[in-house]
Coordinates of C-alpha atoms and ligand atoms in Angstrom, one line a residue:
Chain A
M1 CA 0.2 0.0 -0.5
T2 CA 1.5 3.2 -0.9
S3 CA -0.1 5.4 1.8
A4 CA 2.1 3.0 4.0
T5 CA 5.0 4.5 2.6
D6 CA 4.4 7.8 1.6
P7 CA 3.2 9.6 4.9
N8 CA 2.4 12.7 2.7
K9 CA 0.3 11.2 0.0
K10 CA -3.3 11.5 0.7
P11 CA -4.8 7.4 0.6
V12 CA -6.9 6.9 -2.0
A13 CA -10.0 4.9 -1.9
A14 CA -10.0 2.0 -4.2
S15 CA -13.7 3.1 -5.6
D16 CA -11.7 6.7 -6.3
D17 CA -12.3 8.3 -9.9
A18 CA -10.4 10.4 -11.2
S19 CA -10.9 13.8 -9.6
G20 CA -8.5 12.6 -6.9
A21 CA -10.3 13.9 -3.8
G22 CA -9.5 11.2 -1.4
P23 CA -12.1 9.7 1.8
M24 CA -12.6 12.2 4.5
V25 CA -11.4 8.8 6.5
A26 CA -9.4 6.2 5.5
V27 CA -8.7 3.3 7.8
R28 CA -5.4 1.1 6.9
N29 CA -5.1 -1.6 8.8
L30 CA -5.8 -1.0 12.0
R31 CA -4.6 -3.6 15.0
K32 CA -5.5 -2.4 18.4
E33 CA -4.3 -4.8 21.6
F34 CA -5.0 -4.7 24.7
G35 CA -2.3 -6.7 26.7
S36 CA -2.8 -9.8 24.9
L37 CA -6.0 -9.6 23.5
V38 CA -6.5 -8.4 20.1
A39 CA -9.2 -6.1 19.8
V40 CA -8.9 -4.6 16.5
E41 CA -7.1 -6.8 13.4
D42 CA -5.9 -5.3 10.2
V43 CA -9.5 -3.4 10.2
S44 CA -9.4 -0.7 6.6
L45 CA -12.4 1.5 5.8
D46 CA -12.8 4.3 3.7
V47 CA -15.9 6.9 4.4
N48 CA -15.9 9.5 2.1
A49 CA -17.3 13.3 2.5
G50 CA -21.2 13.1 3.0
E51 CA -21.2 9.4 3.7
V52 CA -22.9 8.2 6.7
F53 CA -21.1 4.7 7.2
A54 CA -22.4 2.1 9.9
I55 CA -20.3 0.0 11.9
I56 CA -22.6 -3.2 13.1
G57 CA -21.5 -6.5 14.9
A58 CA -22.1 -7.9 18.7
S59 CA -20.9 -7.2 21.6
G60 CA -17.3 -7.3 22.4
S61 CA -16.7 -7.3 18.3
G62 CA -14.4 -4.1 18.4
K63 CA -17.2 -1.3 17.2
S64 CA -15.9 1.1 19.8
T65 CA -12.2 0.6 19.9
I66 CA -12.5 1.7 16.1
L67 CA -14.1 4.9 16.3
K68 CA -11.7 5.6 19.8
C69 CA -8.7 4.5 17.4
I70 CA -9.9 7.0 14.8
N71 CA -9.6 10.4 17.0
F72 CA -6.9 8.6 19.3
L73 CA -8.6 8.8 22.2
E74 CA -7.1 4.6 22.2
P75 CA -3.6 4.9 20.4
P76 CA -3.6 2.1 17.5
T77 CA -1.0 -0.6 17.8
A78 CA -0.7 -0.5 14.0
G79 CA -2.2 0.8 11.4
E80 CA -2.9 4.2 10.0
I81 CA -5.7 7.1 10.4
W82 CA -6.2 9.6 7.9
V83 CA -8.9 12.3 8.0
D84 CA -9.2 14.7 5.4
G85 CA -6.0 13.9 3.9
R86 CA -4.1 14.4 7.2
R87 CA -2.3 11.8 9.2
V88 CA -3.7 11.7 13.1
G89 CA -1.6 10.6 15.7
V90 CA 2.0 11.0 13.1
V91 CA 3.7 13.7 12.2
E92 CA 6.1 13.9 9.3
T93 CA 9.0 16.1 10.3
G94 CA 12.5 16.2 8.0
G95 CA 11.4 13.0 6.0
R96 CA 10.8 11.1 9.1
L97 CA 7.8 10.0 11.2
R98 CA 6.9 11.1 14.9
P99 CA 4.6 10.3 17.5
A100 CA 2.3 13.1 17.5
R101 CA 2.8 15.7 20.8
A102 CA -0.6 16.3 23.3
S103 CA -1.4 19.2 21.0
E104 CA -0.9 18.0 17.8
L105 CA -3.2 15.7 18.9
R106 CA -6.1 17.6 20.8
R107 CA -5.5 19.7 17.3
S108 CA -6.8 16.8 15.1
R109 CA -9.7 15.6 17.6
A110 CA -10.9 19.6 17.6
D111 CA -12.2 18.1 14.4
I112 CA -13.7 15.0 15.0
G113 CA -16.7 14.9 16.7
M114 CA -17.4 12.2 19.1
V115 CA -20.5 11.4 20.5
F116 CA -21.0 8.8 23.2
Q117 CA -23.4 6.0 24.0
S118 CA -24.0 7.3 27.9
F119 CA -24.1 11.3 26.6
N120 CA -21.1 12.7 29.2
L121 CA -22.7 15.8 29.3
F122 CA -20.7 17.7 32.5
P123 CA -23.4 17.7 35.1
H124 CA -22.6 21.3 36.3
F125 CA -22.6 23.2 33.2
T126 CA -26.2 24.4 31.7
A127 CA -27.1 22.7 28.3
L128 CA -25.4 26.5 26.9
Q129 CA -22.0 26.5 28.6
N130 CA -21.7 22.4 27.7
V131 CA -21.9 23.3 24.0
I132 CA -19.8 26.9 24.5
E133 CA -16.9 25.5 26.3
A134 CA -15.0 23.6 23.9
P135 CA -15.1 26.4 21.0
M136 CA -13.8 28.9 23.2
A137 CA -11.2 26.7 25.0
V138 CA -9.9 25.3 21.8
R139 CA -11.3 27.3 18.7
G140 CA -10.7 30.2 20.6
L141 CA -14.8 31.7 19.8
S142 CA -15.0 34.4 21.8
R143 CA -17.9 34.4 24.1
S144 CA -20.7 35.9 22.5
D145 CA -20.1 34.4 19.5
A146 CA -19.4 30.6 21.0
I147 CA -23.3 31.2 22.6
G148 CA -24.6 32.4 19.2
L149 CA -23.3 29.4 17.6
A150 CA -24.6 27.5 20.5
K151 CA -27.7 28.8 20.4
E152 CA -28.6 28.2 16.5
L153 CA -27.0 24.2 17.4
L154 CA -29.3 23.9 20.0
D155 CA -32.0 25.3 18.0
R156 CA -31.1 22.8 15.4
V157 CA -31.7 20.0 17.9
G158 CA -34.6 21.0 19.0
L159 CA -33.8 22.8 22.0
G160 CA -34.2 26.0 21.7
D161 CA -35.9 26.1 24.6
K162 CA -33.3 24.5 27.2
F163 CA -30.6 26.6 26.9
D164 CA -30.6 27.4 30.6
E165 CA -31.1 23.8 32.0
H166 CA -28.7 21.7 33.5
P167 CA -28.3 18.0 32.2
R168 CA -30.1 16.2 35.3
R169 CA -33.3 17.9 34.4
L170 CA -33.2 17.2 30.5
S171 CA -34.1 13.2 29.7
G172 CA -31.7 11.2 28.0
G173 CA -32.7 12.1 24.9
Q174 CA -32.6 15.8 25.0
Q175 CA -29.0 15.4 27.0
Q176 CA -27.9 13.3 23.6
R177 CA -29.0 16.1 21.5
V178 CA -27.0 18.6 23.5
A179 CA -24.3 16.3 23.6
I180 CA -24.4 16.4 19.4
A181 CA -25.2 19.9 19.4
R182 CA -21.5 20.3 21.9
A183 CA -19.8 18.0 19.2
L184 CA -21.2 19.9 16.2
A185 CA -20.1 23.3 17.8
M186 CA -16.3 22.1 16.9
R187 CA -17.4 22.5 13.3
P188 CA -16.1 18.5 13.2
K189 CA -15.0 17.5 9.4
V190 CA -16.3 14.0 10.7
M191 CA -18.9 13.0 13.8
L192 CA -18.3 9.6 15.4
M193 CA -21.2 8.1 17.2
D194 CA -21.1 5.0 19.5
E195 CA -24.4 3.7 20.2
V196 CA -25.9 7.4 20.9
T197 CA -28.8 5.2 21.7
S198 CA -28.9 2.6 23.3
A199 CA -28.9 4.1 26.5
L200 CA -32.5 5.6 25.7
D201 CA -35.6 4.8 26.6
P202 CA -37.5 3.3 23.3
E203 CA -39.9 5.8 23.3
L204 CA -36.7 8.5 23.5
V205 CA -35.1 6.9 20.3
E206 CA -36.6 8.7 17.6
E207 CA -36.0 11.9 18.4
V208 CA -31.8 11.5 18.7
L209 CA -32.1 9.2 15.3
G210 CA -33.9 12.4 13.7
V211 CA -31.5 14.8 14.6
M212 CA -29.0 11.9 13.5
K213 CA -31.3 12.1 10.2
N214 CA -31.1 15.9 9.6
L215 CA -27.4 15.8 10.1
A216 CA -26.7 12.9 7.5
R217 CA -29.3 15.2 5.1
D218 CA -27.4 17.7 5.7
G219 CA -24.0 16.7 4.2
M220 CA -22.2 15.4 7.5
T221 CA -19.7 12.5 7.3
M222 CA -21.1 10.1 10.0
L223 CA -19.2 7.2 11.0
V224 CA -22.3 5.0 13.5
V225 CA -21.8 2.4 15.2
T226 CA -26.1 0.9 16.1
H227 CA -27.9 -1.9 17.0
E228 CA -30.5 0.2 15.1
M229 CA -31.2 -1.7 12.0
A230 CA -33.6 0.5 10.6
F231 CA -31.8 3.4 10.5
A232 CA -28.8 1.7 9.3
R233 CA -31.1 0.5 6.1
D234 CA -32.5 3.9 5.3
V235 CA -30.0 6.3 6.1
A236 CA -26.3 4.6 5.5
D237 CA -24.7 4.9 2.6
S238 CA -22.3 2.1 3.4
V239 CA -22.2 -0.9 6.6
V240 CA -19.7 -2.8 7.5
F241 CA -19.8 -5.9 9.6
V242 CA -17.2 -6.5 12.3
D243 CA -16.5 -9.5 14.1
G244 CA -13.8 -10.5 16.6
G245 CA -12.4 -7.0 15.7
R246 CA -12.2 -8.2 11.9
V247 CA -14.1 -6.6 9.1
V248 CA -16.7 -9.5 7.8
E249 CA -18.1 -8.0 5.5
Q250 CA -18.9 -4.5 3.7
G251 CA -21.1 -2.7 1.2
P252 CA -24.6 -0.8 0.4
P253 CA -26.9 -2.1 3.1
S254 CA -29.5 -3.2 0.5
E255 CA -26.5 -6.1 0.3
I256 CA -25.0 -6.5 3.9
L257 CA -28.5 -5.9 5.5
R258 CA -31.3 -7.4 2.4
A259 CA -28.6 -10.5 1.4
P260 CA -25.4 -10.9 3.4
Q261 CA -23.1 -13.4 2.1
E262 CA -21.5 -14.4 5.2
V263 CA -23.1 -16.7 7.6
R264 CA -21.2 -14.8 10.5
T265 CA -23.3 -11.6 8.8
K266 CA -26.7 -13.7 8.3
A267 CA -26.6 -15.3 12.1
F268 CA -25.8 -11.7 13.6
L269 CA -29.0 -10.5 11.8
Q270 CA -31.1 -13.1 12.8
R271 CA -30.3 -12.6 16.2
I272 CA -30.8 -9.0 16.2
L273 CA -33.6 -8.8 14.2
R274 CA -35.2 -11.5 16.6
T275 CA -34.2 -9.6 19.6
D276 CA -36.0 -6.6 18.4
G277 CA -39.4 -8.3 17.8
Chain B
M1 CA -14.1 31.7 90.6
N2 CA -14.5 35.6 90.3
L3 CA -14.9 36.5 86.3
D4 CA -13.8 39.8 85.1
F5 CA -14.7 39.9 81.1
G6 CA -14.2 43.2 81.3
I7 CA -10.9 43.0 80.8
I8 CA -11.6 42.2 77.3
A9 CA -12.1 46.1 77.0
V10 CA -8.6 46.6 77.3
V11 CA -7.2 43.9 75.7
W12 CA -9.4 43.1 72.5
P13 CA -6.8 45.3 70.4
A14 CA -4.1 42.3 71.2
L15 CA -6.7 39.5 70.5
L16 CA -7.8 41.2 67.4
K17 CA -4.4 41.7 66.0
G18 CA -3.4 37.8 66.8
S19 CA -6.4 36.8 65.2
L20 CA -5.8 38.7 62.1
V21 CA -2.5 36.7 61.8
T22 CA -4.2 33.6 62.7
V23 CA -6.3 34.2 59.6
Q24 CA -3.6 35.3 57.5
L25 CA -1.9 32.4 58.4
T26 CA -4.6 29.9 57.8
L27 CA -5.4 31.8 54.5
A28 CA -1.8 31.7 53.1
V29 CA -2.0 28.0 54.0
L30 CA -5.0 27.2 52.3
I31 CA -4.0 28.8 48.8
C32 CA -0.6 27.2 48.6
A33 CA -1.8 23.7 49.8
T34 CA -4.7 23.8 47.8
P35 CA -3.5 23.7 44.2
L36 CA -0.8 21.9 45.5
A37 CA -2.7 19.2 47.1
V38 CA -4.7 18.6 43.2
L39 CA -1.3 18.3 42.2
V40 CA -0.2 15.5 44.4
A41 CA -3.9 13.8 44.1
L42 CA -3.5 13.8 39.8
G43 CA 0.5 13.0 40.3
R44 CA -0.5 10.1 42.8
D45 CA -3.0 8.4 40.6
S46 CA -0.7 9.3 37.8
K47 CA 0.2 7.0 35.1
I48 CA 4.0 7.4 35.8
P49 CA 5.2 5.6 38.5
A50 CA 8.5 7.8 38.7
L51 CA 6.2 10.3 40.1
R52 CA 3.4 8.2 41.6
L53 CA 5.7 6.0 43.7
P54 CA 7.5 9.1 45.2
L55 CA 4.9 11.1 46.4
A56 CA 3.4 8.0 47.2
V57 CA 6.3 7.6 50.1
F58 CA 6.1 11.1 50.7
S59 CA 2.5 11.2 51.2
A60 CA 2.9 8.4 54.2
V61 CA 6.0 9.7 55.4
L62 CA 4.8 13.5 55.6
R63 CA 1.3 12.4 56.8
G64 CA 2.9 10.1 59.5
I65 CA 4.9 13.0 61.5
P66 CA 3.4 15.1 63.9
P67 CA 3.1 18.9 62.2
L68 CA 5.4 20.5 65.4
L69 CA 8.1 18.1 64.2
V70 CA 7.8 19.5 60.2
L71 CA 7.3 22.9 61.3
F72 CA 11.0 22.6 63.6
I73 CA 12.4 21.0 60.4
V74 CA 11.6 24.1 58.6
F75 CA 12.5 26.8 60.8
F76 CA 15.7 25.5 63.0
G77 CA 16.8 22.8 60.4
L78 CA 16.9 24.9 57.4
P79 CA 19.1 27.7 58.7
P80 CA 22.4 24.7 58.6
A81 CA 21.5 24.3 55.2
G82 CA 21.4 28.3 54.4
I83 CA 18.1 28.7 54.2
T84 CA 16.7 31.2 57.2
L85 CA 12.8 32.4 57.4
D86 CA 11.3 34.3 59.1
P87 CA 8.9 32.9 61.8
F88 CA 5.5 33.6 59.7
P89 CA 6.8 32.1 56.1
S90 CA 8.2 29.0 58.0
A91 CA 4.8 28.5 59.1
V92 CA 3.3 28.8 56.1
L93 CA 5.7 26.4 54.6
A94 CA 5.8 23.9 56.8
M95 CA 1.9 23.7 56.9
T96 CA 2.2 24.1 53.2
C97 CA 3.9 21.1 53.4
Y98 CA 2.2 19.2 55.5
M99 CA -1.1 19.8 54.1
A100 CA -0.9 19.5 50.6
F101 CA -0.8 15.8 51.3
Y102 CA -3.3 15.4 53.7
F103 CA -5.8 17.9 51.0
G104 CA -4.0 15.2 48.3
E105 CA -5.8 12.2 49.7
V106 CA -8.8 14.7 49.7
F107 CA -8.7 15.8 46.4
R108 CA -7.9 12.2 45.1
G109 CA -10.8 10.9 46.5
G110 CA -13.1 13.5 44.9
L111 CA -11.0 12.9 41.8
Q112 CA -12.2 9.5 41.4
S113 CA -15.5 10.0 42.3
V114 CA -16.0 11.5 39.0
P115 CA -16.5 9.3 36.1
P116 CA -13.6 8.4 33.5
D117 CA -16.1 9.3 30.6
Q118 CA -15.9 12.7 31.7
W119 CA -12.1 12.9 31.0
R120 CA -13.0 11.3 27.8
A121 CA -15.6 13.8 26.8
A122 CA -13.1 16.6 27.4
E123 CA -10.5 15.0 25.8
A124 CA -12.9 14.1 22.4
L125 CA -13.5 17.8 22.6
G126 CA -9.8 18.9 22.3
L127 CA -9.6 20.7 25.5
K128 CA -6.2 20.7 27.2
P129 CA -5.3 18.5 30.7
S130 CA -5.5 22.0 32.4
R131 CA -8.8 23.2 31.1
T132 CA -10.1 20.0 32.0
V133 CA -9.3 19.8 35.3
V134 CA -10.0 23.5 36.6
R135 CA -13.4 23.5 34.6
I136 CA -14.7 20.6 34.0
I137 CA -13.0 17.9 37.0
L138 CA -12.3 19.7 40.0
P139 CA -16.1 21.4 40.0
Q140 CA -17.3 17.9 39.7
T141 CA -15.7 16.9 42.9
L142 CA -16.7 19.1 44.9
P143 CA -19.8 17.0 46.7
A144 CA -16.7 14.5 48.1
V145 CA -14.0 17.1 48.8
L146 CA -15.9 19.7 50.5
P147 CA -17.0 18.0 54.1
P148 CA -13.5 16.5 54.5
Y149 CA -11.7 19.7 53.1
I150 CA -13.3 22.1 55.0
S151 CA -13.1 19.4 58.4
H152 CA -9.3 19.8 57.3
A153 CA -9.2 23.6 56.6
T154 CA -10.4 23.9 60.7
E155 CA -7.6 21.6 61.5
V156 CA -5.1 24.0 59.4
L157 CA -7.1 26.9 61.4
K158 CA -6.5 25.5 65.3
G159 CA -2.7 24.1 63.4
T160 CA -1.9 28.1 63.6
A161 CA -1.6 27.5 67.2
L162 CA 1.1 25.6 66.8
A163 CA 3.2 28.2 65.0
T164 CA 3.0 30.0 68.8
A165 CA 6.3 27.7 69.0
V166 CA 8.5 29.7 66.3
A167 CA 7.2 32.9 68.0
V168 CA 4.5 33.5 64.9
P169 CA 2.2 36.1 67.0
E170 CA -0.9 34.5 66.4
L171 CA -4.2 34.1 68.1
T172 CA -2.6 31.2 70.9
S173 CA 0.4 33.3 71.4
A174 CA -1.0 36.6 72.0
A175 CA -3.7 35.2 74.2
R176 CA -0.8 33.8 76.1
Q177 CA 0.8 37.2 76.2
V178 CA -2.2 39.2 77.5
F179 CA -3.1 36.7 80.0
V180 CA 0.6 36.8 81.2
V181 CA 0.8 40.2 81.9
T182 CA -3.0 41.1 82.8
F183 CA -3.4 37.3 85.4
R184 CA -6.6 36.7 83.9
P185 CA -6.3 33.6 81.8
F186 CA -9.8 32.2 82.3
E187 CA -11.3 35.1 80.8
V188 CA -8.9 35.7 77.8
L189 CA -8.5 32.3 77.1
I190 CA -12.5 31.9 76.9
V191 CA -12.8 34.8 74.3
A192 CA -10.0 33.6 72.3
A193 CA -11.9 30.2 71.9
L194 CA -15.1 31.6 70.8
I195 CA -12.5 34.0 67.7
Y196 CA -11.7 30.3 66.9
A197 CA -15.2 29.1 67.1
V198 CA -16.3 32.3 64.8
L199 CA -13.3 31.5 62.5
D200 CA -14.8 27.8 62.7
G201 CA -18.3 28.9 61.6
I202 CA -17.1 31.1 58.7
L203 CA -15.2 27.7 57.1
L204 CA -18.8 26.0 57.9
T205 CA -20.8 28.5 56.0
L206 CA -18.9 27.9 53.3
Q207 CA -19.4 24.4 53.3
Y208 CA -22.6 25.2 53.1
W209 CA -23.1 27.2 50.3
G210 CA -20.6 24.2 48.5
E211 CA -23.2 22.0 49.2
R212 CA -26.1 24.0 48.1
W213 CA -24.4 25.4 44.8
A214 CA -23.8 21.5 44.2
A215 CA -27.5 20.3 44.7
R216 CA -28.6 23.1 42.4
T217 CA -26.7 22.2 39.8
G218 CA -27.0 18.6 40.1
T219 CA -23.3 17.9 40.5
S220 CA -24.0 15.6 43.3
I221 CA -26.5 13.1 40.7
R222 CA -24.4 10.4 38.9
F223 CA -25.6 9.0 35.8
Ligands
LIG301 N1 -9.8 -0.2 27.7 C1 -9.9 -1.7 27.3 N2 -8.7 -2.2 27.9 C2 -8.8 -3.7 27.9 N3 -9.9 -4.5 27.2 C3 -10.6 -3.8 26.2 C4 -10.0 -2.2 26.6 N4 -11.3 -1.5 25.8 C5 -11.9 -2.8 25.0 N5 -11.5 -3.8 25.5 C6 -11.6 -5.5 24.7 O1 -11.5 -5.3 23.6 C7 -13.1 -5.8 22.6 C8 -13.7 -4.8 22.0 O2 -14.0 -3.9 23.0 P1 -14.9 -2.6 22.5 O3 -15.5 -2.1 23.5 O4 -14.4 -2.3 21.6 O5 -16.2 -3.4 22.2 P2 -17.6 -3.4 21.0 O6 -17.7 -3.8 19.7 O7 -17.9 -1.3 21.5 O8 -18.7 -3.8 21.9 P3 -20.1 -3.1 22.3 O9 -21.0 -3.0 21.5 O10 -20.8 -4.0 24.1 O11 -20.1 -1.5 22.9 C9 -13.7 -6.4 24.0 O12 -13.2 -7.8 24.2 C10 -13.4 -6.1 25.3 O13 -13.4 -6.4 26.4
LIG302 MG1 -19.0 -0.4 22.2

């Protein structure tokens, strides 16, 4: 693979046409070990700008680890991560590669939004304070600019009347929408979403999925780990099924979800559909 | 016994001066020891063994020594080593060293009470560790930290009386000087005790406000 030897060359997707624009996110031969456990093994993915990329798979199959490796919350054991044509976590200086400094990693992370299953809002901040904190601290926005941006984003996720509420006064679905607004406030190039509806009561799932659909429609590039097969079917451009830390099968949802080729994919989908009722 | 609190009308300026020194010493120690304690707490649970292990030893040893001994080490032990400090800075330095490790344990417990996901969320946003600690993590430690912090702060307040041993003119020492010349130890000491009680009350009021704040924002609620 050329990208392994030439760190400055954008990784080029196999499906790319002559236009030359590389994928927004490229994962190359990613491997992650925790001690003796191999959580992710030889995973390569291409996510084009504006694409919604769904990652499905059983519990413990390595889905979250893949996302955390992309923004280096977990540094990969091996492999390459590219976002918008730039290596994440590795810097080239004077023809030599070295691990990124903490400040360089923070700059990369600022461009990569992440939303967690458990929301992880800052409980002592109001919704608005949650959203303005990072734009002010990391992007250097003035307080009034940050507030303007935060109000606009909270409006967009349907929380225009909740600016001054603390997280504990909000429902799970509302908290997760604040968390999405908080990530969007950094104007990220890609959003990583890790089972963002799994902790929600069933009646609250739709309002969050709705926000995600709007984001997709507005052209946000998203990597979404999800058990919501209907969302993957309707919204995703690509679906990848991972098992035991490896990519088993990948393709458009019409193929992966309707006509899986691999035995393990079929077994997983059957199990999911049965538990979903 | 024949009590005469009228004596206080005469000696109050001396007691007031002593009280001010006590307040200054307490504040100086709290202001110096608190940020150090946060660093100690972070270092004690750091991923770096070269930081963690010496701090663990230091913390165990220092917390096991009588505070008066630490004060003597600073006041009498350092001058032969070429460092001579006045009584007040000696007392600040000694009590700061000592309390940084006591408060360190308090903050350590507080930091452990904050879910690791809070660090993750701040990290994912690209926030600096220093900003994360100050803005995101420490405020959330308040419910866990405040009661033991205030009770240790009360120890600092009481502990300032030890500084009388190196001639810091704080409240207890002022009280002693006053009763030695007035021959009214009981009345003078009772009033000094009342002054300490009032100062303790101020610390407890701070605790009350802090707990109200935590309850209002829901910081004490875990998800
Ligand atoms: N920090 C860690 N330390 C050790 N092992 C870990 C760590 N994080 C994940 N693992 C292990 O790596 C494997 C993959 O975990 P991961 O969380 O990526 O799975 P997942 O597909 O997201 O599962 P789930 O659907 O339950 O969230 C699991 O075996 C898990 O126990
Ligand atoms: Mg997971």
